[in-house]
Amino acid sequence: MRQGSFGRLLVAAFSAATVLVGGGASALAKEVPAAQPRLVTITIPAPHGEIPQQWLPYSGPPRANVLLPAGYDPDRRYPLVAALNGLNCSYSWWEQWKLADPLAALGAIVVMPEGASGWYSDWWNGGQRGSPSWETYELDTVLPTILHRYPIRTERRYHALVGISMGGMGATYLGGRLPGFFGSVATLSGFVDPQYYAPLPAVAMGVLASAPLEGDYRLLPVEGPPYGFYMRGHNPTRLVANLRQTRVFESTGNGAPSPVAAYNTPGSELEGIVIYPTSQRFHNAAVAAGLDITYQPHTGGHDIPDFLAEVEALAKWDPFAPVITHPQSWTNDTVATHGQLWDVGYRFAQPPTKVVQFSRTMDRLSISEAGSDVTITTTAGCTIHTSTPATVRIPRDSCEHSA
């Protein structure tokens, strides 16, 4: 197929996704007997300027649906599943289409935060970054709010991050941003390689997020230039090594008519043209990097019945199986301004100008060139300021360090 023809199909398929994946009105809290799972809707306000009102499909602060397990007891601790919505959807999408129902059997608290059509990224905005700041909102506001409000088990194995379509991209990316917290990550029909025919998704991501309608007329507002460092630093396929100590579940249709769908839809075309090949690329990269990955390709398209079948398969896989808790060595690539990598926190004085690699071996932490100084903090209370590149010692007992 010529690239021009592929491009037309890709844009058409992406456009179809905004209809097929999208949901309708927001879910409301439901009063049901305590012996049954119970859905509540909460608000999780974003810090000023992080998620401006125009990026939300409703008035007021961002919301989240929380599915409490049957017999919920606030004096007990529960596993956590964070479920990310797809493109042209909202926090209510999982409940609207009953996609969270198979997860109820896990006995976990299932949180479905607002992701709108923000691609789970802090937008590039011509290099200014920032607003809307979806990845910062999810990691720095949503997650701490949930951990403060609900009794979540502390062990890493009991924290799972799941996403469908755009949410699959978010889960595989954000899971790598916080590897010491999420033990399992799942992408279901996920768009996990935005650099597949990169110039087309780079433009489409802003258009499909309705950026022009909201007054953002930049050509590449979300991830910047298609082959630039910021796009690479948000590409789950390029960042698979960030998940080397994480269990990964990956499922995708191949675009052929599905036995679980009542009829073939344009979503099958989307799945076959975009989702399946990007999933293949992600899987191949994951295998090459030595990830613990379960891959389940299947007949089917980009539609609700196939999404539901994928969630059911995920629940059977068991997202709470044992995982590594204290790796002796790890690497993590990032373009984020700050974050937490296992027992090490980091904050750059200025936004990185390239993909930065953190590499830990025993008590030595190496940081590649970032175009900025960085402050390292440890869970033991130590603070280290250094230029980059650098190699520093992470002390175990004393907060003294050596380069």
Short mmCIF file of C-alpha atoms in Angstrom, two decimals:
data_model
loop_
_atom_site.label_atom_id
_atom_site.label_comp_id
_atom_site.label_asym_id
_atom_site.label_seq_id
_atom_site.Cartn_x
_atom_site.Cartn_y
_atom_site.Cartn_z
CA MET A 1 0.00 0.00 0.00
CA ARG A 2 1.37 3.44 -0.88
CA GLN A 3 2.03 5.76 2.07
CA GLY A 4 -0.46 8.28 0.74
CA SER A 5 -3.21 5.67 0.74
CA PHE A 6 -2.12 4.53 4.19
CA GLY A 7 -2.24 8.10 5.41
CA ARG A 8 -5.81 8.60 4.21
CA LEU A 9 -6.86 5.33 5.85
CA LEU A 10 -5.03 6.23 9.05
CA VAL A 11 -6.72 9.62 9.36
CA ALA A 12 -10.09 8.10 8.50
CA ALA A 13 -9.57 5.32 11.02
CA PHE A 14 -8.56 7.76 13.75
CA SER A 15 -11.67 9.80 12.99
CA ALA A 16 -13.81 6.69 13.24
CA ALA A 17 -12.29 6.01 16.64
CA THR A 18 -13.67 9.24 18.04
CA VAL A 19 -17.15 7.87 17.35
CA LEU A 20 -16.59 4.22 18.20
CA VAL A 21 -14.59 4.67 21.38
CA GLY A 22 -16.37 7.73 22.75
CA GLY A 23 -18.96 7.60 25.47
CA GLY A 24 -21.96 9.68 26.40
CA ALA A 25 -23.22 11.36 29.57
CA SER A 26 -21.30 11.13 32.84
CA ALA A 27 -22.13 8.27 35.17
CA LEU A 28 -23.87 9.10 38.46
CA ALA A 29 -23.29 7.57 41.86
CA LYS A 30 -25.53 4.55 42.39
CA GLU A 31 -27.14 3.44 45.61
CA VAL A 32 -26.93 -0.35 45.76
CA PRO A 33 -26.80 -2.83 48.62
CA ALA A 34 -23.47 -2.89 50.43
CA ALA A 35 -23.04 -6.57 49.55
CA GLN A 36 -22.67 -5.57 45.89
CA PRO A 37 -19.96 -3.50 44.22
CA ARG A 38 -20.82 0.17 44.62
CA LEU A 39 -20.02 2.99 42.20
CA VAL A 40 -19.34 6.49 43.49
CA THR A 41 -18.41 9.63 41.59
CA ILE A 42 -15.92 12.01 43.16
CA THR A 43 -14.25 15.24 42.10
CA ILE A 44 -10.46 15.52 42.00
CA PRO A 45 -9.69 19.19 41.33
CA ALA A 46 -6.55 19.94 39.36
CA PRO A 47 -4.07 22.54 40.60
CA HIS A 48 -4.64 25.96 39.03
CA GLY A 49 -3.85 25.98 35.32
CA GLU A 50 -3.04 22.28 35.06
CA ILE A 51 -6.30 21.20 33.37
CA PRO A 52 -8.15 24.30 32.12
CA GLN A 53 -11.93 24.04 31.89
CA GLN A 54 -12.04 23.97 28.09
CA TRP A 55 -10.42 20.52 28.03
CA LEU A 56 -13.21 18.93 30.10
CA PRO A 57 -16.51 17.69 28.58
CA TYR A 58 -18.48 19.14 31.52
CA SER A 59 -18.38 22.14 33.85
CA GLY A 60 -16.59 22.04 37.16
CA PRO A 61 -13.42 20.23 38.29
CA PRO A 62 -12.29 16.87 36.89
CA ARG A 63 -14.15 13.85 38.18
CA ALA A 64 -13.46 10.17 38.70
CA ASN A 65 -15.61 7.10 39.09
CA VAL A 66 -14.62 4.73 41.88
CA LEU A 67 -15.96 1.17 41.96
CA LEU A 68 -15.85 -0.13 45.51
CA PRO A 69 -15.77 -3.94 45.89
CA ALA A 70 -18.63 -5.98 47.27
CA GLY A 71 -18.78 -5.74 51.04
CA TYR A 72 -16.45 -2.75 51.06
CA ASP A 73 -15.04 -2.10 54.53
CA PRO A 74 -13.02 1.12 55.03
CA ASP A 75 -11.06 -0.63 57.80
CA ARG A 76 -9.66 -3.18 55.31
CA ARG A 77 -7.05 -2.57 52.63
CA TYR A 78 -7.71 -3.41 48.98
CA PRO A 79 -5.78 -3.80 45.74
CA LEU A 80 -5.99 -0.91 43.27
CA VAL A 81 -6.84 -0.89 39.58
CA ALA A 82 -6.53 2.46 37.81
CA ALA A 83 -8.45 2.29 34.50
CA LEU A 84 -7.75 4.92 31.84
CA ASN A 85 -10.32 5.93 29.23
CA GLY A 86 -9.95 6.05 25.46
CA LEU A 87 -10.07 8.94 23.03
CA ASN A 88 -13.15 11.18 22.93
CA CYS A 89 -14.29 9.74 26.24
CA SER A 90 -14.44 10.76 29.86
CA TYR A 91 -14.17 9.20 33.32
CA SER A 92 -17.70 7.77 32.89
CA TRP A 93 -16.88 5.70 29.81
CA TRP A 94 -15.88 2.49 31.61
CA GLU A 95 -19.11 2.45 33.60
CA GLN A 96 -21.32 3.57 30.70
CA TRP A 97 -20.37 0.50 28.68
CA LYS A 98 -19.96 -1.81 31.72
CA LEU A 99 -16.31 -2.35 30.87
CA ALA A 100 -15.31 -2.39 34.53
CA ASP A 101 -17.74 -5.20 35.39
CA PRO A 102 -15.19 -8.03 34.90
CA LEU A 103 -12.80 -6.21 37.24
CA ALA A 104 -15.31 -6.36 40.10
CA ALA A 105 -14.41 -10.03 40.61
CA LEU A 106 -10.86 -9.00 41.58
CA GLY A 107 -12.02 -7.59 44.91
CA ALA A 108 -10.15 -4.37 44.17
CA ILE A 109 -10.93 -0.68 44.29
CA VAL A 110 -11.22 0.36 40.63
CA VAL A 111 -10.54 4.03 39.94
CA MET A 112 -11.53 5.54 36.59
CA PRO A 113 -10.06 9.06 36.50
CA GLU A 114 -10.73 11.77 33.95
CA GLY A 115 -8.43 11.58 30.94
CA ALA A 116 -10.62 13.38 28.38
CA SER A 117 -8.75 13.37 25.04
CA GLY A 118 -5.50 14.56 26.55
CA TRP A 119 -3.25 11.63 25.55
CA TYR A 120 -2.02 11.36 29.17
CA SER A 121 0.74 13.81 28.36
CA ASP A 122 1.93 17.22 29.49
CA TRP A 123 1.48 18.95 26.15
CA TRP A 124 4.49 20.23 24.22
CA ASN A 125 2.94 23.56 23.26
CA GLY A 126 5.79 24.73 21.08
CA GLY A 127 8.32 23.79 23.73
CA GLN A 128 6.61 25.70 26.54
CA ARG A 129 5.09 22.43 27.89
CA GLY A 130 2.53 22.48 30.64
CA SER A 131 -1.15 23.14 30.19
CA PRO A 132 -2.97 20.88 29.77
CA SER A 133 -0.76 18.75 32.02
CA TRP A 134 -2.47 15.38 31.99
CA GLU A 135 0.43 13.16 33.06
CA THR A 136 1.27 15.45 35.96
CA TYR A 137 -2.39 15.55 36.97
CA GLU A 138 -2.77 11.75 36.96
CA LEU A 139 0.48 11.05 38.84
CA ASP A 140 0.76 14.03 41.19
CA THR A 141 -2.91 14.73 41.97
CA VAL A 142 -5.18 11.79 41.16
CA LEU A 143 -3.03 9.02 42.60
CA PRO A 144 -2.18 10.77 45.91
CA THR A 145 -5.86 11.71 46.31
CA ILE A 146 -6.96 8.10 45.90
CA LEU A 147 -4.28 6.82 48.28
CA HIS A 148 -5.35 9.39 50.88
CA ARG A 149 -9.08 8.79 50.51
CA TYR A 150 -9.27 5.00 50.16
CA PRO A 151 -7.59 2.09 51.99
CA ILE A 152 -5.19 0.79 49.32
CA ARG A 153 -2.73 -2.02 49.97
CA THR A 154 0.85 -0.78 50.04
CA GLU A 155 2.55 -3.66 48.23
CA ARG A 156 3.58 -2.96 44.63
CA ARG A 157 2.03 -6.19 43.34
CA TYR A 158 -1.43 -4.91 44.27
CA HIS A 159 -1.29 -1.81 42.05
CA ALA A 160 -2.36 -2.23 38.41
CA LEU A 161 -2.66 0.37 35.66
CA VAL A 162 -4.96 -0.48 32.74
CA GLY A 163 -5.99 1.39 29.61
CA ILE A 164 -7.99 0.92 26.43
CA SER A 165 -7.10 2.58 23.11
CA MET A 166 -5.59 5.98 24.02
CA GLY A 167 -5.68 4.70 27.60
CA GLY A 168 -3.41 1.81 26.61
CA MET A 169 -0.82 4.36 25.54
CA GLY A 170 -1.34 6.15 28.85
CA ALA A 171 -1.00 2.98 30.93
CA THR A 172 2.23 1.81 29.29
CA TYR A 173 3.71 5.32 29.46
CA LEU A 174 2.61 6.32 32.98
CA GLY A 175 3.43 2.87 34.34
CA GLY A 176 7.01 3.51 33.28
CA ARG A 177 6.94 6.94 34.91
CA LEU A 178 6.18 5.36 38.28
CA PRO A 179 7.69 1.87 38.12
CA GLY A 180 8.11 1.42 41.86
CA PHE A 181 4.38 1.76 42.42
CA PHE A 182 2.64 -0.13 39.61
CA GLY A 183 3.39 -3.83 39.60
CA SER A 184 1.29 -4.61 36.51
CA VAL A 185 0.39 -2.62 33.42
CA ALA A 186 -2.12 -3.55 30.73
CA THR A 187 -2.77 -2.16 27.26
CA LEU A 188 -6.00 -3.27 25.60
CA SER A 189 -6.25 -2.35 21.92
CA GLY A 190 -3.78 0.37 22.83
CA PHE A 191 -2.19 2.97 20.58
CA VAL A 192 1.28 2.17 21.88
CA ASP A 193 3.58 3.59 19.20
CA PRO A 194 2.75 7.20 18.23
CA GLN A 195 5.83 7.22 15.98
CA TYR A 196 4.35 4.62 13.64
CA TYR A 197 4.18 6.74 10.47
CA ALA A 198 5.02 9.50 12.92
CA PRO A 199 4.07 12.64 10.93
CA LEU A 200 0.44 11.52 10.70
CA PRO A 201 -0.21 10.78 14.40
CA ALA A 202 1.75 13.87 15.43
CA VAL A 203 -0.80 16.05 13.62
CA ALA A 204 -3.83 13.83 14.32
CA MET A 205 -3.29 13.82 18.08
CA GLY A 206 -3.93 17.56 18.33
CA VAL A 207 -6.83 17.50 15.88
CA LEU A 208 -8.56 14.60 17.59
CA ALA A 209 -8.10 16.26 20.96
CA SER A 210 -10.09 19.21 19.49
CA ALA A 211 -7.16 21.55 20.06
CA PRO A 212 -8.14 23.92 17.20
CA LEU A 213 -11.72 24.12 18.50
CA GLU A 214 -10.36 25.12 21.90
CA GLY A 215 -8.20 27.90 20.49
CA ASP A 216 -4.91 26.00 20.23
CA TYR A 217 -3.88 26.42 16.59
CA ARG A 218 -0.38 25.03 16.87
CA LEU A 219 0.29 22.31 14.32
CA LEU A 220 1.84 19.87 16.82
CA PRO A 221 0.55 20.85 20.27
CA VAL A 222 0.63 17.48 22.04
CA GLU A 223 4.00 15.78 21.50
CA GLY A 224 5.85 18.24 19.27
CA PRO A 225 7.87 17.30 16.16
CA PRO A 226 7.15 13.72 15.03
CA TYR A 227 10.76 12.55 15.32
CA GLY A 228 11.75 14.92 18.13
CA PHE A 229 12.97 14.01 21.59
CA TYR A 230 9.65 14.87 23.27
CA MET A 231 7.69 12.47 21.08
CA ARG A 232 10.33 9.77 21.66
CA GLY A 233 10.13 10.44 25.38
CA HIS A 234 6.38 9.74 25.35
CA ASN A 235 6.47 6.70 23.07
CA PRO A 236 5.82 3.48 25.04
CA THR A 237 7.52 1.38 22.36
CA ARG A 238 10.72 3.41 22.68
CA LEU A 239 10.46 3.30 26.48
CA VAL A 240 9.76 -0.41 27.05
CA ALA A 241 12.87 -0.80 29.23
CA ASN A 242 11.11 1.39 31.82
CA LEU A 243 8.80 -1.61 32.38
CA ARG A 244 11.52 -4.24 32.74
CA GLN A 245 10.53 -5.02 36.36
CA THR A 246 6.79 -4.77 35.64
CA ARG A 247 4.33 -7.44 34.52
CA VAL A 248 2.72 -6.42 31.24
CA PHE A 249 -0.50 -7.64 29.64
CA GLU A 250 -1.08 -6.72 26.00
CA SER A 251 -4.14 -7.51 23.90
CA THR A 252 -5.12 -6.39 20.41
CA GLY A 253 -7.51 -7.30 17.64
CA ASN A 254 -6.24 -7.91 14.12
CA GLY A 255 -9.01 -6.04 12.32
CA ALA A 256 -10.88 -9.13 11.11
CA PRO A 257 -14.59 -9.39 11.97
CA SER A 258 -15.02 -10.41 15.57
CA PRO A 259 -17.15 -13.29 16.83
CA VAL A 260 -18.20 -11.22 19.85
CA ALA A 261 -19.30 -8.14 17.89
CA ALA A 262 -22.80 -8.14 16.44
CA TYR A 263 -21.52 -6.74 13.15
CA ASN A 264 -18.34 -5.50 11.54
CA THR A 265 -17.69 -1.79 12.11
CA PRO A 266 -15.20 0.82 10.90
CA GLY A 267 -13.45 0.12 14.18
CA SER A 268 -12.19 -3.12 12.71
CA GLU A 269 -10.36 -1.05 10.12
CA LEU A 270 -8.84 1.11 12.84
CA GLU A 271 -7.70 -1.96 14.74
CA GLY A 272 -6.14 -3.59 11.70
CA ILE A 273 -4.46 -0.48 10.25
CA VAL A 274 -3.26 1.28 13.39
CA ILE A 275 -3.69 -0.65 16.63
CA TYR A 276 -2.54 -4.10 15.55
CA PRO A 277 0.72 -2.99 13.89
CA THR A 278 1.64 -0.66 16.75
CA SER A 279 0.90 -3.47 19.21
CA GLN A 280 3.17 -5.76 17.23
CA ARG A 281 5.94 -3.18 17.37
CA PHE A 282 5.47 -2.74 21.12
CA HIS A 283 5.49 -6.50 21.67
CA ASN A 284 8.65 -7.02 19.63
CA ALA A 285 10.41 -4.25 21.55
CA ALA A 286 9.20 -5.67 24.86
CA VAL A 287 10.51 -9.16 24.04
CA ALA A 288 13.86 -7.71 22.94
CA ALA A 289 14.10 -5.80 26.24
CA GLY A 290 13.34 -8.93 28.28
CA LEU A 291 9.96 -7.84 29.67
CA ASP A 292 7.61 -10.20 31.47
CA ILE A 293 4.83 -9.75 28.90
CA THR A 294 1.72 -11.74 28.09
CA TYR A 295 0.54 -11.01 24.55
CA GLN A 296 -2.94 -12.00 23.37
CA PRO A 297 -3.69 -10.97 19.78
CA HIS A 298 -7.16 -11.99 18.64
CA THR A 299 -9.74 -11.64 15.92
CA GLY A 300 -11.64 -8.41 16.39
CA GLY A 301 -11.86 -4.67 16.01
CA HIS A 302 -11.92 -1.40 17.91
CA ASP A 303 -15.36 -1.68 19.47
CA ILE A 304 -17.06 -2.16 22.80
CA PRO A 305 -17.72 -5.94 22.58
CA ASP A 306 -14.07 -6.61 21.80
CA PHE A 307 -12.91 -4.22 24.54
CA LEU A 308 -15.10 -6.09 27.02
CA ALA A 309 -13.62 -9.43 25.95
CA GLU A 310 -10.14 -7.99 26.48
CA VAL A 311 -11.00 -6.78 29.99
CA GLU A 312 -12.35 -10.25 30.79
CA ALA A 313 -9.07 -11.79 29.57
CA LEU A 314 -7.11 -9.31 31.69
CA ALA A 315 -9.06 -10.25 34.82
CA LYS A 316 -8.31 -13.95 34.20
CA TRP A 317 -4.60 -13.12 33.77
CA ASP A 318 -4.55 -11.80 37.37
CA PRO A 319 -3.01 -8.33 37.59
CA PHE A 320 -1.99 -8.92 41.23
CA ALA A 321 0.53 -11.73 40.84
CA PRO A 322 3.91 -11.40 42.63
CA VAL A 323 6.46 -8.91 41.24
CA ILE A 324 9.94 -7.64 42.04
CA THR A 325 9.88 -5.11 44.86
CA HIS A 326 13.49 -3.91 45.30
CA PRO A 327 15.54 -4.35 42.10
CA GLN A 328 19.31 -3.99 42.48
CA SER A 329 19.63 -2.34 39.08
CA TRP A 330 17.30 -0.54 36.69
CA THR A 331 17.21 2.04 33.91
CA ASN A 332 14.56 4.63 33.12
CA ASP A 333 14.34 7.06 30.20
CA THR A 334 12.30 10.23 30.60
CA VAL A 335 11.60 13.75 29.38
CA ALA A 336 9.59 14.62 32.50
CA THR A 337 10.57 17.58 34.65
CA HIS A 338 10.20 15.56 37.85
CA GLY A 339 9.22 12.11 39.04
CA GLN A 340 9.80 9.13 41.33
CA LEU A 341 11.86 6.12 40.25
CA TRP A 342 11.72 3.42 42.89
CA ASP A 343 13.37 4.96 45.98
CA VAL A 344 14.80 7.94 44.08
CA GLY A 345 13.00 11.17 43.29
CA TYR A 346 14.24 13.69 40.75
CA ARG A 347 13.46 17.26 39.76
CA PHE A 348 15.24 19.16 36.99
CA ALA A 349 15.97 22.85 37.39
CA GLN A 350 14.83 23.34 33.78
CA PRO A 351 12.83 21.04 31.49
CA PRO A 352 15.14 18.47 29.87
CA THR A 353 16.20 19.21 26.31
CA LYS A 354 16.61 15.55 25.40
CA VAL A 355 15.59 12.10 26.58
CA VAL A 356 17.39 11.57 29.89
CA GLN A 357 18.42 8.16 31.16
CA PHE A 358 18.63 7.33 34.84
CA SER A 359 20.61 4.13 35.47
CA ARG A 360 20.92 2.53 38.90
CA THR A 361 23.38 -0.23 39.84
CA MET A 362 23.54 -0.98 43.55
CA ASP A 363 24.34 2.36 45.23
CA ARG A 364 25.42 4.19 42.04
CA LEU A 365 23.00 6.34 40.06
CA SER A 366 24.03 7.68 36.66
CA ILE A 367 22.16 10.49 34.94
CA SER A 368 22.78 11.31 31.29
CA GLU A 369 23.03 14.82 29.84
CA ALA A 370 19.75 16.68 30.39
CA GLY A 371 20.60 20.28 29.54
CA SER A 372 19.81 21.05 33.18
CA ASP A 373 20.95 20.50 36.74
CA VAL A 374 18.94 18.01 38.75
CA THR A 375 18.04 17.50 42.40
CA ILE A 376 17.89 13.90 43.62
CA THR A 377 16.00 12.96 46.77
CA THR A 378 15.89 9.56 48.43
CA THR A 379 13.36 7.86 50.65
CA ALA A 380 16.02 7.96 53.39
CA GLY A 381 15.77 11.75 53.37
CA CYS A 382 18.94 12.58 51.43
CA THR A 383 19.13 15.42 48.89
CA ILE A 384 21.76 15.59 46.15
CA HIS A 385 22.18 18.51 43.72
CA THR A 386 24.24 17.87 40.61
CA SER A 387 24.84 19.01 37.07
CA THR A 388 24.36 16.50 34.26
CA PRO A 389 25.74 14.16 33.13
CA ALA A 390 26.74 12.74 36.48
CA THR A 391 27.17 9.62 38.56
CA VAL A 392 26.31 9.92 42.24
CA ARG A 393 26.29 7.55 45.17
CA ILE A 394 22.93 6.90 46.79
CA PRO A 395 23.84 6.47 50.47
CA ARG A 396 22.20 3.84 52.63
CA ASP A 397 23.05 5.16 56.07
CA SER A 398 24.52 8.64 55.76
CA CYS A 399 23.42 11.47 53.49
CA GLU A 400 26.96 12.16 52.38
CA HIS A 401 27.59 11.34 48.74
CA SER A 402 30.41 11.20 46.26
CA ALA A 403 30.44 11.80 42.51
#
